[in-house]
Amino acid sequence: MTDDYVRYIDKTREYYLSQGYEKPYRWAHFEDIPFAPLRKPLAHCRVGLVTTSDIAVASEDGGREKHDPLAMVGNVYSIASETPPERMYSRNEHYDRYATSLDDVNSYCPITRLQEFEAAGRIGSFAPSFYGVYTAYSQRTTIERDAPEVLRRCIEDQVDVALLTPV
Amino acid sequence: MCHQTVSLVARHLEANGIPTVVFGCARDIVEYAGVPRFVFSDFPLGNPCGKPFDVAMQRYIVNIGLELLETATGPTPTVQTPYVWSEDTKWKKLIFSDEQPFLEGEAYENWLKAKEKYREMKAKGQV
């Protein structure tokens, strides 16, 4: 059961070869793994959330609110954590639309779950904003521009630990 | 690609002192990039924090990540959640098949446009 998971790297290589692309995509790979230890109990930690799920917010009349362009730096944006989840939706197209849906924001961006953990005292608090990152075609752009911007926002919001959720 | 992006961001946060945990469904991509804490659900891409509208499952999966933050003393092997998406594993075989292409219609057009834009920017030395 544990070893029959889908090999996406192999699958994409085969797929692109079949589409006529000869040069395989070079997936990011590092030998070293950085590690930061937890420095205080989670019940005293502020938790941040980072997602690539392309969250948009519907305005109260049902239209789509755009991210404030001034607040968007590179591929990084912030959304207030108190935004009602029922007004959020994902525009991401890279999920398995044959097998599932993105109809429940909490299944890929667990805002309500974190609010519950905060109310229960399991975590100290959920940060006032959560952060969205669009995937850049260039890994270097993510590493050199977007990841530092996420870090800057985490520091500004005094985030102690971060949960990250792709789609 | 989303899994790769969050892995790169997680690595940067860790290197700068913020502990992280990644929740995901593409195990190979996250493991290949290398992150210190990874909660894997053997699900189709889209719901790394539990099935849609299954509050109990979502709570359980997020809590696995919180526990991992509390217990890890160094980079830790992937933790797999105990859930099975469905008895039928056909969804795994159909991924990127002719019956179920990676992208189609408008999504495919958008992907082509973005790719073309990137080529242009690269040619101009903007990326």
mmCIF file of C-alpha atoms in Angstrom:
data_model
loop_
_atom_site.group_PDB
_atom_site.id
_atom_site.type_symbol
_atom_site.label_atom_id
_atom_site.label_comp_id
_atom_site.label_asym_id
_atom_site.label_seq_id
_atom_site.Cartn_x
_atom_site.Cartn_y
_atom_site.Cartn_z
ATOM 1 C CA MET A 1 0.000 0.000 0.000
ATOM 2 C CA THR A 2 2.789 2.386 0.868
ATOM 3 C CA ASP A 3 4.897 1.941 -2.257
ATOM 4 C CA ASP A 4 2.349 2.158 -5.049
ATOM 5 C CA TYR A 5 2.061 5.921 -4.910
ATOM 6 C CA VAL A 6 2.072 7.821 -8.200
ATOM 7 C CA ARG A 7 5.497 8.743 -9.560
ATOM 8 C CA TYR A 8 4.788 12.169 -10.991
ATOM 9 C CA ILE A 9 8.382 12.799 -12.057
ATOM 10 C CA ASP A 10 8.386 9.642 -14.206
ATOM 11 C CA LYS A 11 4.866 10.302 -15.474
ATOM 12 C CA THR A 12 5.637 13.861 -16.589
ATOM 13 C CA ARG A 13 8.845 12.723 -18.291
ATOM 14 C CA GLU A 14 6.934 10.095 -20.256
ATOM 15 C CA TYR A 15 4.139 12.527 -21.013
ATOM 16 C CA TYR A 16 6.409 15.240 -22.384
ATOM 17 C CA LEU A 17 8.398 12.738 -24.431
ATOM 18 C CA SER A 18 5.121 11.588 -25.963
ATOM 19 C CA GLN A 19 4.313 15.241 -26.771
ATOM 20 C CA GLY A 20 7.555 15.667 -28.673
ATOM 21 C CA TYR A 21 9.628 17.429 -25.997
ATOM 22 C CA GLU A 22 12.974 15.703 -25.907
ATOM 23 C CA LYS A 23 14.666 17.544 -23.088
ATOM 24 C CA PRO A 24 13.288 16.291 -19.779
ATOM 25 C CA TYR A 25 12.340 18.824 -17.141
ATOM 26 C CA ARG A 26 14.954 19.113 -14.391
ATOM 27 C CA TRP A 27 13.146 18.837 -11.102
ATOM 28 C CA ALA A 28 14.651 20.618 -8.138
ATOM 29 C CA HIS A 29 16.933 18.326 -6.173
ATOM 30 C CA PHE A 30 19.121 18.964 -3.150
ATOM 31 C CA GLU A 31 21.211 16.615 -1.061
ATOM 32 C CA ASP A 32 21.245 18.814 2.025
ATOM 33 C CA ILE A 33 18.035 19.352 3.969
ATOM 34 C CA PRO A 34 17.850 22.466 6.157
ATOM 35 C CA PHE A 35 16.249 22.041 9.567
ATOM 36 C CA ALA A 36 15.001 24.571 12.096
ATOM 37 C CA PRO A 37 13.973 23.163 15.488
ATOM 38 C CA LEU A 38 10.771 24.170 17.243
ATOM 39 C CA ARG A 39 11.828 26.644 19.923
ATOM 40 C CA LYS A 40 8.720 26.801 22.101
ATOM 41 C CA PRO A 41 5.521 24.837 22.655
ATOM 42 C CA LEU A 42 3.053 24.972 19.777
ATOM 43 C CA ALA A 43 0.472 26.353 22.178
ATOM 44 C CA HIS A 44 2.636 29.481 22.262
ATOM 45 C CA CYS A 45 3.436 29.577 18.548
ATOM 46 C CA ARG A 46 1.946 31.726 15.852
ATOM 47 C CA VAL A 47 1.245 29.516 12.848
ATOM 48 C CA GLY A 48 1.568 30.743 9.281
ATOM 49 C CA LEU A 49 0.077 29.120 6.200
ATOM 50 C CA VAL A 50 1.641 29.183 2.726
ATOM 51 C CA THR A 51 -0.230 27.812 -0.253
ATOM 52 C CA THR A 52 0.216 27.511 -4.003
ATOM 53 C CA SER A 53 -3.468 26.836 -4.509
ATOM 54 C CA ASP A 54 -4.168 30.183 -6.269
ATOM 55 C CA ILE A 55 -6.828 31.437 -3.891
ATOM 56 C CA ALA A 56 -9.211 34.115 -5.095
ATOM 57 C CA VAL A 57 -11.829 35.864 -3.003
ATOM 58 C CA ALA A 58 -15.356 36.482 -4.207
ATOM 59 C CA SER A 59 -16.745 39.888 -3.258
ATOM 60 C CA GLU A 60 -20.014 40.036 -1.383
ATOM 61 C CA ASP A 61 -21.941 40.497 -4.613
ATOM 62 C CA GLY A 62 -20.344 37.354 -6.018
ATOM 63 C CA GLY A 63 -17.769 39.050 -8.278
ATOM 64 C CA ARG A 64 -14.107 38.318 -7.928
ATOM 65 C CA GLU A 65 -11.936 40.558 -5.776
ATOM 66 C CA LYS A 66 -8.469 40.978 -7.132
ATOM 67 C CA HIS A 67 -5.400 40.912 -4.981
ATOM 68 C CA ASP A 68 -4.241 44.414 -4.202
ATOM 69 C CA PRO A 69 -1.450 44.847 -6.780
ATOM 70 C CA LEU A 70 0.543 46.931 -4.294
ATOM 71 C CA ALA A 71 0.434 44.044 -1.874
ATOM 72 C CA MET A 72 1.572 41.584 -4.509
ATOM 73 C CA VAL A 73 5.339 41.273 -4.731
ATOM 74 C CA GLY A 74 6.680 38.980 -7.433
ATOM 75 C CA ASN A 75 4.475 35.921 -7.217
ATOM 76 C CA VAL A 76 3.525 36.397 -3.561
ATOM 77 C CA TYR A 77 0.246 37.740 -2.178
ATOM 78 C CA SER A 78 -1.486 37.770 1.186
ATOM 79 C CA ILE A 79 -5.108 37.182 2.154
ATOM 80 C CA ALA A 80 -6.619 38.083 5.529
ATOM 81 C CA SER A 81 -7.113 34.910 7.555
ATOM 82 C CA GLU A 82 -10.491 36.154 8.788
ATOM 83 C CA THR A 83 -11.894 36.073 5.216
ATOM 84 C CA PRO A 84 -14.874 33.692 5.277
ATOM 85 C CA PRO A 85 -13.806 30.417 3.580
ATOM 86 C CA GLU A 86 -17.082 30.240 1.673
ATOM 87 C CA ARG A 87 -15.982 33.358 -0.233
ATOM 88 C CA MET A 88 -12.688 31.795 -1.254
ATOM 89 C CA TYR A 89 -12.103 29.534 -4.174
ATOM 90 C CA SER A 90 -9.131 28.215 -6.089
ATOM 91 C CA ARG A 91 -8.435 28.920 -9.728
ATOM 92 C CA ASN A 92 -5.677 26.319 -9.863
ATOM 93 C CA GLU A 93 -6.017 24.023 -12.852
ATOM 94 C CA HIS A 94 -3.362 21.493 -11.956
ATOM 95 C CA TYR A 95 -5.358 19.203 -9.708
ATOM 96 C CA ASP A 96 -6.815 15.843 -10.641
ATOM 97 C CA ARG A 97 -10.165 17.076 -11.895
ATOM 98 C CA TYR A 98 -11.206 13.559 -12.894
ATOM 99 C CA ALA A 99 -10.911 12.212 -9.361
ATOM 100 C CA THR A 100 -11.689 15.108 -7.043
ATOM 101 C CA SER A 101 -12.606 18.793 -6.732
ATOM 102 C CA LEU A 102 -11.336 21.989 -5.130
ATOM 103 C CA ASP A 103 -14.812 22.873 -3.847
ATOM 104 C CA ASP A 104 -13.735 22.818 -0.192
ATOM 105 C CA VAL A 105 -10.980 25.341 0.529
ATOM 106 C CA ASN A 106 -10.127 23.551 3.756
ATOM 107 C CA SER A 107 -9.098 20.438 1.861
ATOM 108 C CA TYR A 108 -6.040 22.309 0.511
ATOM 109 C CA CYS A 109 -5.850 25.482 2.577
ATOM 110 C CA PRO A 110 -6.917 24.534 6.113
ATOM 111 C CA ILE A 111 -7.983 27.948 7.392
ATOM 112 C CA THR A 112 -10.954 26.815 9.452
ATOM 113 C CA ARG A 113 -9.003 23.873 10.877
ATOM 114 C CA LEU A 114 -6.274 26.238 12.085
ATOM 115 C CA GLN A 115 -8.858 28.570 13.597
ATOM 116 C CA GLU A 116 -10.291 25.578 15.454
ATOM 117 C CA PHE A 117 -6.844 24.565 16.701
ATOM 118 C CA GLU A 118 -6.327 28.119 17.902
ATOM 119 C CA ALA A 119 -9.689 28.131 19.717
ATOM 120 C CA ALA A 120 -8.806 24.800 21.348
ATOM 121 C CA GLY A 121 -5.404 26.097 22.485
ATOM 122 C CA ARG A 122 -3.544 23.522 20.399
ATOM 123 C CA ILE A 123 -1.653 26.355 18.693
ATOM 124 C CA GLY A 124 -1.006 29.841 20.055
ATOM 125 C CA SER A 125 -2.576 31.664 17.133
ATOM 126 C CA PHE A 126 -3.150 31.582 13.408
ATOM 127 C CA ALA A 127 -1.321 34.480 11.714
ATOM 128 C CA PRO A 128 -3.531 37.411 10.608
ATOM 129 C CA SER A 129 -2.772 36.695 6.953
ATOM 130 C CA PHE A 130 -1.896 33.625 4.978
ATOM 131 C CA TYR A 131 0.349 33.750 1.940
ATOM 132 C CA GLY A 132 -0.145 32.608 -1.625
ATOM 133 C CA VAL A 133 2.684 31.865 -4.041
ATOM 134 C CA TYR A 134 2.262 31.366 -7.745
ATOM 135 C CA THR A 135 4.541 28.797 -9.273
ATOM 136 C CA ALA A 136 7.222 30.443 -11.383
ATOM 137 C CA TYR A 137 8.475 28.676 -14.467
ATOM 138 C CA SER A 138 11.979 29.327 -13.263
ATOM 139 C CA GLN A 139 13.023 27.601 -10.031
ATOM 140 C CA ARG A 140 15.583 30.344 -9.581
ATOM 141 C CA THR A 141 12.814 32.951 -9.430
ATOM 142 C CA THR A 142 11.105 30.978 -6.678
ATOM 143 C CA ILE A 143 14.336 30.531 -4.747
ATOM 144 C CA GLU A 144 15.790 34.013 -5.152
ATOM 145 C CA ARG A 145 12.720 36.245 -5.279
ATOM 146 C CA ASP A 146 9.525 34.584 -4.040
ATOM 147 C CA ALA A 147 10.772 32.466 -1.124
ATOM 148 C CA PRO A 148 12.548 35.487 0.444
ATOM 149 C CA GLU A 149 9.321 37.491 0.082
ATOM 150 C CA VAL A 150 7.362 34.765 1.919
ATOM 151 C CA LEU A 151 10.036 34.814 4.632
ATOM 152 C CA ARG A 152 9.768 38.606 4.887
ATOM 153 C CA ARG A 153 6.001 38.387 5.388
ATOM 154 C CA CYS A 154 6.382 35.594 7.950
ATOM 155 C CA ILE A 155 8.828 37.710 9.942
ATOM 156 C CA GLU A 156 6.594 40.775 9.669
ATOM 157 C CA ASP A 157 3.651 38.757 11.012
ATOM 158 C CA GLN A 158 5.850 37.162 13.706
ATOM 159 C CA VAL A 159 5.188 33.667 12.420
ATOM 160 C CA ASP A 160 6.930 30.949 14.480
ATOM 161 C CA VAL A 161 6.102 27.901 12.335
ATOM 162 C CA ALA A 162 4.709 27.507 8.819
ATOM 163 C CA LEU A 163 2.423 24.953 7.181
ATOM 164 C CA LEU A 164 2.756 24.656 3.406
ATOM 165 C CA THR A 165 0.111 23.256 1.102
ATOM 166 C CA PRO A 166 0.356 22.676 -2.654
ATOM 167 C CA VAL A 167 -2.599 21.598 -4.754
ATOM 168 C CA MET B 1 5.012 21.955 -9.949
ATOM 169 C CA CYS B 2 3.089 23.299 -6.949
ATOM 170 C CA HIS B 3 4.749 20.630 -4.828
ATOM 171 C CA GLN B 4 8.140 21.764 -6.008
ATOM 172 C CA THR B 5 7.363 25.427 -5.288
ATOM 173 C CA VAL B 6 6.226 24.803 -1.709
ATOM 174 C CA SER B 7 9.271 22.591 -1.158
ATOM 175 C CA LEU B 8 11.598 25.388 -2.298
ATOM 176 C CA VAL B 9 9.817 27.905 -0.051
ATOM 177 C CA ALA B 10 9.869 25.491 2.908
ATOM 178 C CA ARG B 11 13.603 24.999 2.480
ATOM 179 C CA HIS B 12 14.156 28.757 2.506
ATOM 180 C CA LEU B 13 12.070 29.273 5.650
ATOM 181 C CA GLU B 14 13.896 26.426 7.425
ATOM 182 C CA ALA B 15 17.292 27.810 6.468
ATOM 183 C CA ASN B 16 16.197 31.077 8.067
ATOM 184 C CA GLY B 17 14.993 29.579 11.329
ATOM 185 C CA ILE B 18 11.276 28.945 10.740
ATOM 186 C CA PRO B 19 10.223 25.290 11.209
ATOM 187 C CA THR B 20 7.908 24.057 8.447
ATOM 188 C CA VAL B 21 5.744 21.127 7.518
ATOM 189 C CA VAL B 22 4.645 20.378 3.953
ATOM 190 C CA PHE B 23 1.350 18.561 3.284
ATOM 191 C CA GLY B 24 1.184 16.969 -0.136
ATOM 192 C CA CYS B 25 0.042 14.245 -2.509
ATOM 193 C CA ALA B 26 3.041 14.103 -4.895
ATOM 194 C CA ARG B 27 5.469 12.200 -2.731
ATOM 195 C CA ASP B 28 8.300 11.842 -5.221
ATOM 196 C CA ILE B 29 8.508 15.554 -6.065
ATOM 197 C CA VAL B 30 8.717 16.691 -2.431
ATOM 198 C CA GLU B 31 11.175 13.950 -1.448
ATOM 199 C CA TYR B 32 13.346 14.666 -4.476
ATOM 200 C CA ALA B 33 13.521 18.378 -3.593
ATOM 201 C CA GLY B 34 14.198 17.616 0.082
ATOM 202 C CA VAL B 35 12.227 19.082 2.990
ATOM 203 C CA PRO B 36 12.617 18.231 6.689
ATOM 204 C CA ARG B 37 8.957 17.465 7.493
ATOM 205 C CA PHE B 38 6.465 16.077 5.006
ATOM 206 C CA VAL B 39 2.968 14.685 5.595
ATOM 207 C CA PHE B 40 1.963 12.601 2.596
ATOM 208 C CA SER B 41 -1.568 11.528 1.684
ATOM 209 C CA ASP B 42 -1.888 8.996 -1.118
ATOM 210 C CA PHE B 43 -4.646 11.021 -2.768
ATOM 211 C CA PRO B 44 -5.217 12.534 -6.204
ATOM 212 C CA LEU B 45 -3.669 15.996 -6.563
ATOM 213 C CA GLY B 46 -5.871 18.627 -4.960
ATOM 214 C CA ASN B 47 -6.651 17.745 -1.353
ATOM 215 C CA PRO B 48 -3.425 17.431 0.664
ATOM 216 C CA CYS B 49 -5.261 18.309 3.904
ATOM 217 C CA GLY B 50 -8.045 15.728 3.607
ATOM 218 C CA LYS B 51 -11.061 14.929 1.481
ATOM 219 C CA PRO B 52 -13.413 17.799 0.640
ATOM 220 C CA PHE B 53 -15.925 18.425 3.434
ATOM 221 C CA ASP B 54 -14.505 15.649 5.633
ATOM 222 C CA VAL B 55 -13.803 17.826 8.670
ATOM 223 C CA ALA B 56 -12.640 14.975 10.910
ATOM 224 C CA MET B 57 -10.111 13.769 8.350
ATOM 225 C CA GLN B 58 -8.797 17.281 7.736
ATOM 226 C CA ARG B 59 -8.389 17.862 11.458
ATOM 227 C CA TYR B 60 -6.558 14.561 11.832
ATOM 228 C CA ILE B 61 -4.180 15.243 8.939
ATOM 229 C CA VAL B 62 -3.340 18.798 10.011
ATOM 230 C CA ASN B 63 -2.702 17.515 13.527
ATOM 231 C CA ILE B 64 -0.222 14.949 12.174
ATOM 232 C CA GLY B 65 1.735 17.909 10.839
ATOM 233 C CA LEU B 66 1.541 19.723 14.173
ATOM 234 C CA GLU B 67 2.787 16.609 15.983
ATOM 235 C CA LEU B 68 5.647 16.334 13.521
ATOM 236 C CA LEU B 69 6.652 19.904 14.348
ATOM 237 C CA GLU B 70 6.684 18.952 18.031
ATOM 238 C CA THR B 71 8.604 15.705 17.747
ATOM 239 C CA ALA B 72 11.162 16.191 14.961
ATOM 240 C CA THR B 73 14.730 16.655 16.140
ATOM 241 C CA GLY B 74 16.165 16.689 12.623
ATOM 242 C CA PRO B 75 15.048 16.050 9.039
ATOM 243 C CA THR B 76 12.464 13.297 9.340
ATOM 244 C CA PRO B 77 11.338 10.609 6.881
ATOM 245 C CA THR B 78 7.985 11.186 5.171
ATOM 246 C CA VAL B 79 4.958 10.502 7.356
ATOM 247 C CA GLN B 80 2.105 8.880 5.442
ATOM 248 C CA THR B 81 -1.455 9.506 6.619
ATOM 249 C CA PRO B 82 -3.556 6.355 7.231
ATOM 250 C CA TYR B 83 -6.243 7.157 4.685
ATOM 251 C CA VAL B 84 -7.014 5.469 1.377
ATOM 252 C CA TRP B 85 -8.668 7.609 -1.286
ATOM 253 C CA SER B 86 -10.914 4.806 -2.553
ATOM 254 C CA GLU B 87 -10.949 1.026 -2.670
ATOM 255 C CA ASP B 88 -10.567 1.326 -6.410
ATOM 256 C CA THR B 89 -7.100 2.585 -7.375
ATOM 257 C CA LYS B 90 -8.015 3.215 -10.998
ATOM 258 C CA TRP B 91 -7.445 6.966 -10.536
ATOM 259 C CA LYS B 92 -3.704 6.292 -10.239
ATOM 260 C CA LYS B 93 -3.530 4.466 -13.555
ATOM 261 C CA LEU B 94 -5.470 7.144 -15.426
ATOM 262 C CA ILE B 95 -3.184 10.057 -14.527
ATOM 263 C CA PHE B 96 -1.710 11.642 -17.674
ATOM 264 C CA SER B 97 -3.329 8.948 -19.838
ATOM 265 C CA ASP B 98 -4.957 9.624 -23.195
ATOM 266 C CA GLU B 99 -8.324 9.217 -21.518
ATOM 267 C CA GLN B 100 -7.381 11.815 -18.922
ATOM 268 C CA PRO B 101 -4.763 14.197 -20.327
ATOM 269 C CA PHE B 102 -2.811 16.429 -17.979
ATOM 270 C CA LEU B 103 -4.591 19.558 -19.203
ATOM 271 C CA GLU B 104 -7.241 20.087 -21.813
ATOM 272 C CA GLY B 105 -9.343 22.855 -23.305
ATOM 273 C CA GLU B 106 -8.905 26.228 -21.664
ATOM 274 C CA ALA B 107 -6.424 24.947 -19.108
ATOM 275 C CA TYR B 108 -4.185 23.668 -21.896
ATOM 276 C CA GLU B 109 -4.454 27.001 -23.746
ATOM 277 C CA ASN B 110 -3.507 28.882 -20.573
ATOM 278 C CA TRP B 111 -0.519 26.624 -20.054
ATOM 279 C CA LEU B 112 0.677 27.204 -23.632
ATOM 280 C CA LYS B 113 0.282 30.983 -23.257
ATOM 281 C CA ALA B 114 2.250 31.040 -20.001
ATOM 282 C CA LYS B 115 4.965 28.913 -21.536
ATOM 283 C CA GLU B 116 5.231 31.220 -24.545
ATOM 284 C CA LYS B 117 5.401 34.281 -22.281
ATOM 285 C CA TYR B 118 8.223 32.674 -20.334
ATOM 286 C CA ARG B 119 10.132 31.976 -23.552
ATOM 287 C CA GLU B 120 9.774 35.613 -24.596
ATOM 288 C CA MET B 121 10.927 36.869 -21.208
ATOM 289 C CA LYS B 122 13.860 34.506 -21.260
ATOM 290 C CA ALA B 123 14.835 35.686 -24.744
ATOM 291 C CA LYS B 124 14.823 39.262 -23.431
ATOM 292 C CA GLY B 125 16.915 38.257 -20.448
ATOM 293 C CA GLN B 126 14.150 39.163 -17.996
ATOM 294 C CA VAL B 127 14.230 35.857 -16.120
#
